[in-house]
CSV table of C-alpha atoms and ligand atoms in Angstrom, one decimal:
chain,number,residue,atom,x,y,z
W,1,MET,CA,12.1,9.5,-6.2
W,2,PHE,CA,14.4,10.9,-3.6
W,3,ASN,CA,16.5,9.4,-0.8
W,4,ALA,CA,15.3,9.4,2.7
W,5,GLN,CA,18.7,9.9,4.1
W,6,ARG,CA,19.1,13.2,2.4
W,7,ARG,CA,15.9,14.7,3.7
W,8,THR,CA,15.0,16.2,7.0
W,9,ARG,CA,11.7,15.6,8.8
W,10,GLY,CA,8.7,17.9,8.3
W,11,GLU,CA,6.1,18.4,5.6
W,12,PRO,CA,7.1,16.8,2.3
W,13,GLU,CA,7.6,20.0,0.2
W,14,ILE,CA,8.6,18.1,-2.9
W,15,GLU,CA,5.2,16.4,-2.9
W,16,ASN,CA,3.1,19.3,-1.9
W,17,SER,CA,2.5,20.7,-5.4
W,18,SER,CA,1.4,17.3,-6.7
W,19,PHE,CA,-0.8,16.9,-3.6
W,20,ARG,CA,-2.5,20.2,-4.3
W,21,THR,CA,-2.9,19.4,-8.0
W,22,ASP,CA,-4.3,15.9,-7.3
W,23,VAL,CA,-6.7,17.1,-4.6
W,24,LEU,CA,-8.1,19.9,-6.7
W,25,ARG,CA,-8.4,17.6,-9.8
W,26,GLY,CA,-10.1,14.9,-7.7
W,27,LEU,CA,-12.5,17.3,-5.9
W,28,THR,CA,-13.5,19.2,-9.0
W,29,ALA,CA,-14.3,16.1,-11.1
W,30,ARG,CA,-18.0,15.2,-11.7
W,31,ARG,CA,-17.5,12.2,-9.4
W,32,LYS,CA,-15.2,13.3,-6.6
W,33,SER,CA,-12.3,11.1,-5.7
W,34,LEU,CA,-8.9,11.3,-4.0
W,35,PRO,CA,-5.8,9.1,-4.5
W,36,ALA,CA,-5.5,6.5,-1.7
W,37,LYS,CA,-1.7,7.0,-1.6
W,38,TYR,CA,-2.3,10.3,0.3
W,39,PHE,CA,-3.7,8.4,3.4
W,40,TYR,CA,-0.1,7.9,4.5
W,41,ASP,CA,1.1,11.0,6.3
W,42,ALA,CA,2.5,10.4,9.8
W,43,ALA,CA,-0.9,10.2,11.4
W,44,GLY,CA,-2.3,8.0,8.6
W,45,SER,CA,0.6,5.6,8.9
W,46,ARG,CA,-0.1,5.3,12.6
W,47,LEU,CA,-3.8,4.8,12.0
W,48,PHE,CA,-3.0,2.0,9.5
W,49,GLU,CA,-0.8,0.3,12.1
W,50,ALA,CA,-3.9,0.4,14.4
W,51,ILE,CA,-6.1,-1.0,11.7
W,52,CYS,CA,-3.7,-4.0,11.4
W,53,GLU,CA,-4.5,-4.8,15.1
W,54,LEU,CA,-8.3,-4.6,14.7
W,55,PRO,CA,-10.3,-7.8,15.3
W,56,GLU,CA,-12.2,-7.1,12.1
W,57,TYR,CA,-9.2,-6.5,9.9
W,58,TYR,CA,-8.2,-10.1,9.1
W,59,VAL,CA,-5.8,-9.1,6.3
W,60,THR,CA,-2.6,-8.6,8.4
W,61,ARG,CA,-3.2,-11.6,10.7
W,62,THR,CA,-4.0,-13.9,7.8
W,63,GLU,CA,-1.0,-13.0,5.7
W,64,THR,CA,1.3,-13.1,8.7
W,65,ALA,CA,0.1,-16.6,9.6
W,66,LEU,CA,0.5,-17.8,6.0
W,67,LEU,CA,4.0,-16.2,5.7
W,68,THR,CA,5.1,-17.7,9.0
W,69,ARG,CA,4.1,-21.2,7.7
W,70,ILE,CA,5.7,-20.8,4.2
W,71,VAL,CA,8.9,-18.8,4.8
W,72,PRO,CA,11.1,-21.9,5.0
W,73,GLU,CA,9.9,-22.9,1.5
W,74,ILE,CA,10.4,-19.4,0.2
W,75,SER,CA,13.9,-19.1,1.8
W,76,ALA,CA,14.9,-22.3,0.0
W,77,LEU,CA,14.1,-20.5,-3.3
W,78,ILE,CA,16.1,-17.3,-2.5
W,79,PRO,CA,19.7,-17.2,-3.8
W,80,GLN,CA,22.8,-16.3,-1.7
W,81,ARG,CA,23.6,-12.6,-1.2
W,82,ALA,CA,20.2,-11.6,-2.6
W,83,ALA,CA,18.8,-8.1,-2.1
W,84,LEU,CA,15.2,-7.6,-0.9
W,85,VAL,CA,13.2,-4.7,-2.4
W,86,GLU,CA,9.9,-4.0,-0.7
W,87,PHE,CA,7.1,-1.9,-2.2
W,88,GLY,CA,5.0,0.0,0.4
W,89,SER,CA,7.0,-1.3,3.3
W,90,GLY,CA,5.3,0.7,6.1
W,91,ALA,CA,6.5,-0.6,9.4
W,92,SER,CA,8.4,-3.5,7.7
W,93,VAL,CA,6.9,-6.0,10.2
W,94,LYS,CA,6.2,-8.8,7.7
W,95,THR,CA,9.7,-8.3,6.3
W,96,ARG,CA,11.1,-9.6,9.6
W,97,LEU,CA,9.6,-13.0,8.8
W,98,LEU,CA,11.6,-13.2,5.6
W,99,LEU,CA,14.8,-11.8,7.1
W,100,ASP,CA,14.7,-14.3,10.0
W,101,ALA,CA,14.1,-17.2,7.6
W,102,ALA,CA,16.4,-16.1,4.9
W,103,PRO,CA,19.7,-14.8,6.4
W,104,GLN,CA,21.2,-14.9,2.9
W,105,LEU,CA,19.3,-11.6,2.3
W,106,ASP,CA,22.0,-9.0,3.2
W,107,VAL,CA,20.6,-5.8,1.5
W,108,TYR,CA,17.1,-4.4,2.1
W,109,VAL,CA,15.5,-1.6,0.2
W,110,PRO,CA,12.2,-0.5,1.7
W,111,ILE,CA,10.3,1.8,-0.6
W,112,ASP,CA,7.5,3.9,0.9
W,113,ILE,CA,5.7,7.3,0.5
W,114,SER,CA,5.5,7.8,4.2
W,115,GLU,CA,8.6,9.5,5.5
W,116,THR,CA,7.9,8.7,9.2
W,117,ALA,CA,7.0,5.0,8.6
W,118,LEU,CA,10.1,4.6,6.5
W,119,ALA,CA,12.5,6.2,9.0
W,120,ASP,CA,11.0,4.4,12.0
W,121,ALA,CA,11.2,1.1,10.2
W,122,ALA,CA,14.8,1.6,9.1
W,123,ARG,CA,15.9,2.6,12.6
W,124,SER,CA,14.2,-0.4,14.1
W,125,LEU,CA,15.6,-2.9,11.5
W,126,ASN,CA,19.1,-1.5,11.9
W,127,ALA,CA,18.9,-2.2,15.6
W,128,THR,CA,17.7,-5.8,15.1
W,129,TYR,CA,19.8,-6.8,12.1
W,130,PRO,CA,23.2,-5.1,12.4
W,131,ALA,CA,24.6,-7.2,9.5
W,132,LEU,CA,21.8,-6.1,7.1
W,133,THR,CA,22.4,-3.1,4.8
W,134,VAL,CA,19.2,-1.1,4.9
W,135,LEU,CA,18.8,1.5,2.1
W,136,PRO,CA,15.5,3.3,2.4
W,137,LEU,CA,13.9,4.9,-0.6
W,138,LEU,CA,11.3,7.6,0.1
W,139,GLY,CA,8.9,8.1,-2.8
W,140,ASP,CA,6.0,6.9,-4.9
W,141,PHE,CA,6.5,3.4,-6.3
W,142,THR,CA,4.2,4.2,-9.2
W,143,ALA,CA,6.8,6.8,-10.4
W,144,PRO,CA,10.2,6.0,-11.9
W,145,ILE,CA,12.7,4.6,-9.4
W,146,THR,CA,16.4,3.9,-9.5
W,147,LEU,CA,17.7,1.1,-7.3
W,148,PRO,CA,21.0,1.5,-5.5
W,149,LYS,CA,24.0,0.1,-7.3
W,150,LEU,CA,24.5,-2.4,-4.4
W,151,VAL,CA,21.1,-4.0,-5.4
W,152,ARG,CA,21.8,-4.1,-9.1
W,153,GLU,CA,24.9,-6.2,-8.5
W,154,ARG,CA,22.9,-8.9,-6.7
W,155,PRO,CA,20.1,-11.4,-7.3
W,156,VAL,CA,16.9,-9.4,-6.5
W,157,VAL,CA,13.8,-10.5,-4.7
W,158,GLY,CA,10.8,-8.0,-4.7
W,159,PHE,CA,8.3,-8.1,-1.8
W,160,PHE,CA,4.8,-6.6,-2.1
W,161,PRO,CA,2.8,-7.8,0.9
W,162,GLY,CA,-0.5,-6.5,2.5
W,163,SER,CA,-2.5,-6.8,-0.7
W,164,THR,CA,-1.5,-3.2,-1.5
W,165,ILE,CA,-1.7,-4.4,-5.1
W,166,GLY,CA,-5.5,-4.5,-4.5
W,167,ASN,CA,-5.5,-0.7,-4.1
W,168,PHE,CA,-5.0,-0.5,-7.9
W,169,ALA,CA,-7.6,-1.0,-10.6
W,170,PRO,CA,-6.7,-4.0,-12.8
W,171,ALA,CA,-5.0,-2.0,-15.7
W,172,ALA,CA,-3.0,0.0,-13.1
W,173,ALA,CA,-2.1,-3.2,-11.3
W,174,VAL,CA,-0.7,-4.7,-14.5
W,175,ASP,CA,1.2,-1.5,-15.2
W,176,LEU,CA,2.7,-1.6,-11.6
W,177,LEU,CA,3.6,-5.3,-11.8
W,178,ARG,CA,5.2,-4.7,-15.2
W,179,SER,CA,7.3,-1.7,-14.1
W,180,ALA,CA,8.3,-3.7,-11.0
W,181,ARG,CA,9.5,-6.4,-13.3
W,182,THR,CA,11.6,-3.9,-15.2
W,183,LEU,CA,12.9,-2.3,-12.0
W,184,LEU,CA,13.8,-5.6,-10.3
W,185,GLY,CA,15.6,-6.8,-13.5
W,186,GLN,CA,16.4,-10.0,-15.3
W,187,GLY,CA,16.1,-13.1,-13.2
W,188,ALA,CA,14.3,-11.4,-10.4
W,189,GLN,CA,11.7,-13.0,-8.2
W,190,PHE,CA,8.7,-11.1,-6.8
W,191,LEU,CA,6.7,-12.2,-3.7
W,192,VAL,CA,3.2,-10.6,-3.7
W,193,GLY,CA,0.4,-10.9,-1.2
W,194,ALA,CA,-3.1,-10.6,-2.6
W,195,ASP,CA,-6.3,-10.8,-0.6
W,196,LEU,CA,-8.9,-13.2,-2.0
W,197,VAL,CA,-12.6,-12.8,-2.4
W,198,LYS,CA,-14.7,-13.7,0.7
W,199,PRO,CA,-18.2,-13.0,1.9
W,200,PRO,CA,-19.3,-9.3,2.2
W,201,SER,CA,-20.2,-10.1,5.8
W,202,VAL,CA,-16.5,-10.5,6.5
W,203,LEU,CA,-15.2,-7.8,4.1
W,204,VAL,CA,-17.4,-4.8,5.0
W,205,PRO,CA,-16.7,-4.9,8.8
W,206,ALA,CA,-12.9,-5.2,8.0
W,207,TYR,CA,-13.3,-1.7,6.4
W,208,ASP,CA,-15.9,-0.3,8.8
W,209,ASP,CA,-14.8,-1.5,12.2
W,210,ALA,CA,-16.7,-1.0,15.4
W,211,GLN,CA,-14.1,1.2,17.1
W,212,GLY,CA,-14.1,3.7,14.1
W,213,VAL,CA,-10.4,3.4,13.4
W,214,THR,CA,-10.9,2.9,9.7
W,215,ALA,CA,-13.3,5.9,9.7
W,216,ALA,CA,-10.6,8.0,11.4
W,217,PHE,CA,-8.0,6.8,8.8
W,218,ASN,CA,-10.4,7.8,6.0
W,219,LYS,CA,-11.2,11.2,7.5
W,220,ASN,CA,-7.5,11.9,8.2
W,221,LEU,CA,-7.3,12.7,4.5
W,222,LEU,CA,-9.5,15.7,5.2
W,223,VAL,CA,-7.3,16.7,8.2
W,224,ARG,CA,-4.3,16.4,5.9
W,225,ILE,CA,-5.9,18.6,3.3
W,226,ASN,CA,-6.6,21.2,6.0
W,227,ARG,CA,-3.0,21.2,7.3
W,228,GLU,CA,-1.1,21.0,4.0
W,229,LEU,CA,-3.4,23.1,1.8
W,230,GLY,CA,-4.7,25.6,4.4
W,231,ALA,CA,-8.3,24.4,4.1
W,232,ALA,CA,-10.9,24.4,6.9
W,233,ILE,CA,-13.0,21.3,6.1
W,234,ASP,CA,-15.0,20.0,9.1
W,235,PRO,CA,-14.4,16.2,9.1
W,236,ASP,CA,-17.5,15.8,11.2
W,237,ARG,CA,-19.6,17.0,8.3
W,238,PHE,CA,-18.6,13.8,6.4
W,239,ARG,CA,-19.3,10.2,7.3
W,240,HIS,CA,-17.1,7.1,6.5
W,241,ARG,CA,-18.7,4.6,4.2
W,242,ALA,CA,-17.4,1.1,3.2
W,243,VAL,CA,-19.3,-0.8,0.5
W,244,TRP,CA,-18.7,-4.1,-1.4
W,245,ASN,CA,-18.9,-3.6,-5.1
W,246,ALA,CA,-19.6,-7.1,-6.4
W,247,THR,CA,-19.5,-6.2,-10.0
W,248,ASP,CA,-15.9,-4.9,-9.7
W,249,SER,CA,-14.9,-7.3,-6.9
W,250,ARG,CA,-13.7,-4.5,-4.6
W,251,ILE,CA,-14.4,-2.8,-1.3
W,252,GLU,CA,-14.8,0.9,-1.8
W,253,MET,CA,-14.3,3.5,0.8
W,254,HIS,CA,-16.0,6.9,0.6
W,255,LEU,CA,-16.4,10.1,2.6
W,256,VAL,CA,-20.1,11.1,2.3
W,257,SER,CA,-21.1,14.7,2.8
W,258,LEU,CA,-23.7,15.0,5.6
W,259,GLN,CA,-25.1,18.3,4.3
W,260,ASP,CA,-24.9,20.8,1.4
W,261,GLN,CA,-21.6,22.6,2.0
W,262,THR,CA,-18.9,24.6,0.3
W,263,VAL,CA,-15.3,24.4,1.4
W,264,GLU,CA,-12.3,26.5,0.4
W,265,ILE,CA,-9.2,24.6,-0.7
W,266,ALA,CA,-6.1,26.3,-2.1
W,267,GLY,CA,-8.1,29.3,-3.2
W,268,ARG,CA,-10.9,27.2,-4.9
W,269,SER,CA,-14.5,26.8,-3.6
W,270,ILE,CA,-15.6,23.2,-3.7
W,271,THR,CA,-19.3,22.5,-3.3
W,272,PHE,CA,-20.8,19.3,-1.9
W,273,ALA,CA,-24.4,18.3,-2.0
W,274,ALA,CA,-25.8,16.4,0.9
W,275,GLY,CA,-25.2,12.7,0.3
W,276,GLU,CA,-22.5,13.4,-2.3
W,277,SER,CA,-19.4,11.2,-1.8
W,278,ILE,CA,-15.6,11.4,-2.3
W,279,HIS,CA,-14.4,8.0,-3.4
W,280,THR,CA,-11.1,7.6,-1.4
W,281,GLU,CA,-10.0,3.9,-1.9
W,282,ASN,CA,-10.6,0.7,-3.8
W,283,SER,CA,-9.5,-2.6,-2.3
W,284,TYR,CA,-9.8,-5.2,-5.0
W,285,LYS,CA,-10.3,-8.8,-3.9
W,286,PHE,CA,-8.9,-11.5,-6.2
W,287,THR,CA,-9.3,-15.1,-7.2
W,288,VAL,CA,-6.1,-17.2,-7.6
W,289,ASP,CA,-6.8,-17.4,-11.3
W,290,GLY,CA,-7.6,-13.7,-11.6
W,291,PHE,CA,-4.4,-12.7,-9.9
W,292,THR,CA,-2.4,-15.2,-12.0
W,293,ALA,CA,-3.8,-13.6,-15.1
W,294,LEU,CA,-2.8,-10.1,-14.0
W,295,ALA,CA,0.7,-11.3,-13.2
W,296,GLU,CA,1.0,-13.0,-16.5
W,297,GLN,CA,-0.2,-10.0,-18.4
W,298,ALA,CA,2.6,-8.1,-16.7
W,299,GLY,CA,5.1,-10.6,-18.0
W,300,TRP,CA,5.6,-12.6,-14.8
W,301,ARG,CA,5.3,-16.4,-14.4
W,302,VAL,CA,3.8,-17.8,-11.2
W,303,GLN,CA,6.7,-19.9,-9.8
W,304,ALA,CA,4.8,-21.0,-6.7
W,305,SER,CA,1.7,-19.9,-4.8
W,306,TRP,CA,0.2,-20.6,-1.4
W,307,ALA,CA,-3.3,-19.8,-0.1
W,308,ASP,CA,-4.9,-19.7,3.3
W,309,SER,CA,-8.4,-21.1,3.3
W,310,ASP,CA,-10.1,-19.9,6.5
W,311,PHE,CA,-9.8,-16.2,5.5
W,312,PRO,CA,-8.7,-16.8,1.9
W,313,PHE,CA,-5.5,-15.0,1.1
W,314,GLY,CA,-2.9,-15.7,-1.5
W,315,VAL,CA,0.9,-15.4,-1.6
W,316,PHE,CA,2.4,-15.6,-5.1
W,317,LEU,CA,6.1,-16.1,-5.9
W,318,LEU,CA,6.5,-14.6,-9.4
W,319,ALA,CA,9.5,-15.1,-11.6
W,320,ALA,CA,10.6,-13.1,-14.6
W,321,PRO,CA,10.3,-15.6,-17.6
W,322,ASP,CA,14.0,-15.7,-18.2
W,323,ALA,CA,14.7,-16.7,-14.6
Z,401,LIG,N1,3.5,-3.6,3.7
Z,401,LIG,C1,2.9,-3.3,4.9
Z,401,LIG,C2,2.1,-1.9,4.8
Z,401,LIG,C3,0.9,-1.9,3.9
Z,401,LIG,S1,0.1,-0.4,4.0
Z,401,LIG,C4,1.9,-4.4,5.3
Z,401,LIG,O1,1.8,-5.3,4.6
Z,401,LIG,O2,1.3,-4.3,6.4
Z,401,LIG,C5,0.5,0.3,2.5
Z,401,LIG,C6,1.9,1.0,2.5
Z,401,LIG,O3,2.2,1.4,1.2
Z,401,LIG,C7,1.9,2.2,3.4
Z,401,LIG,O4,3.1,2.2,4.2
Z,401,LIG,C8,1.9,3.4,2.4
Z,401,LIG,O5,2.6,4.5,2.9
Z,401,LIG,C9,2.6,2.8,1.2
Z,401,LIG,N2,2.2,3.3,-0.1
Z,401,LIG,C10,0.9,3.4,-0.5
Z,401,LIG,N3,0.9,3.9,-1.8
Z,401,LIG,C11,2.2,4.1,-2.1
Z,401,LIG,C12,2.9,4.6,-3.3
Z,401,LIG,N4,2.2,5.0,-4.3
Z,401,LIG,N5,4.2,4.6,-3.3
Z,401,LIG,C13,5.0,4.3,-2.2
Z,401,LIG,N6,4.4,3.8,-1.0
Z,401,LIG,C14,3.0,3.7,-1.0
Z,402,LIG,C1,-2.8,-0.9,2.3
Z,402,LIG,N1,-4.1,-1.5,1.8
Z,402,LIG,C2,-3.8,-2.8,1.3
Z,402,LIG,C3,-5.1,-1.5,2.9
Z,402,LIG,C4,-6.4,-2.3,2.3
Z,402,LIG,O1,-6.8,-3.2,2.9
Z,402,LIG,O2,-6.8,-1.9,1.2
Z,402,LIG,C5,-5.5,-0.1,3.3
Z,402,LIG,C6,-6.7,0.0,4.1
Z,402,LIG,N2,-7.8,0.7,3.9
Z,402,LIG,C7,-8.7,0.5,4.9
Z,402,LIG,N3,-8.2,-0.4,5.7
Z,402,LIG,C8,-7.0,-0.7,5.3
């Protein structure tokens, strides 16, 4: 974890060695995969913003509508002078709903792996909320994090919207929720958005849209590997695939090789057979009971929850048991 304010723009050198290690490990495994957190370079963060506007991607619209309806209730449960800590804050758009409804929040710590998204969001929030102290943290929220002292002196509210928790397999999701509980501290609350199961006829187009924006988001991983690891993969030799895995209750995204091919990455030759896939993302879809069980395994208690029914989506306010 390192602080955004101390770094200059450009390629994230600190992360490059782990990027190389993770890419080579993922692409030399028997079943090839890449960690989804690497989607979010500058171009990937912009493509994600474009996904949020797509007619097929109901997630952002649904959660935003639900939050808009329930923020007055949430605000009533947030203590005075509380600090808000957001995991995977991106453009911090949903955050504004909370900040507008809960002016008692006077410190905001957005945590994100995308340097450009974090810097742009901090600049824009500083302009809109001059009285808010914004302390951006650039880094991986699955790695150890130290919160600023200003936060540790206050009541803490965590915020984890967008169903980003769904990008983690159940055991990893429990680990993340548990480490968030330790990080946020005694008496903390944690507001988490989790997408709920719905028909594959709605889910699959949300991850395979007609305009091909999600395909470009997926293929941008290959573009990033080319740029940062000096490779020359032709993204057009792969196709984007989104599939509903009913057994595991998740949408999977893959990049499928269109032909037999060998690519050079960081001095290694990687061979693909025609039809072989790189598994790039899981997006788990929950039930209210299933998400509650994960949160409880991680030591949280569900203090309140709200669900939208047209495009089922859940917002859960978790409390540490001693709260
Ligand atoms: N919260 C926003 C953005 C969700 S997109 C919303 O609800 O719309 C997921 C965000 O999490 C991206 O901004 C991405 O850069 C960030 N992210 C993904 N994996 C991460 C990780 N391991 N550590 C920190 N940030 C991560
Ligand atoms: C960030 N995350 C919750 C998104 C999702 O829906 O799983 C990322 C995404 N992948 C494809 N479209 C959007």
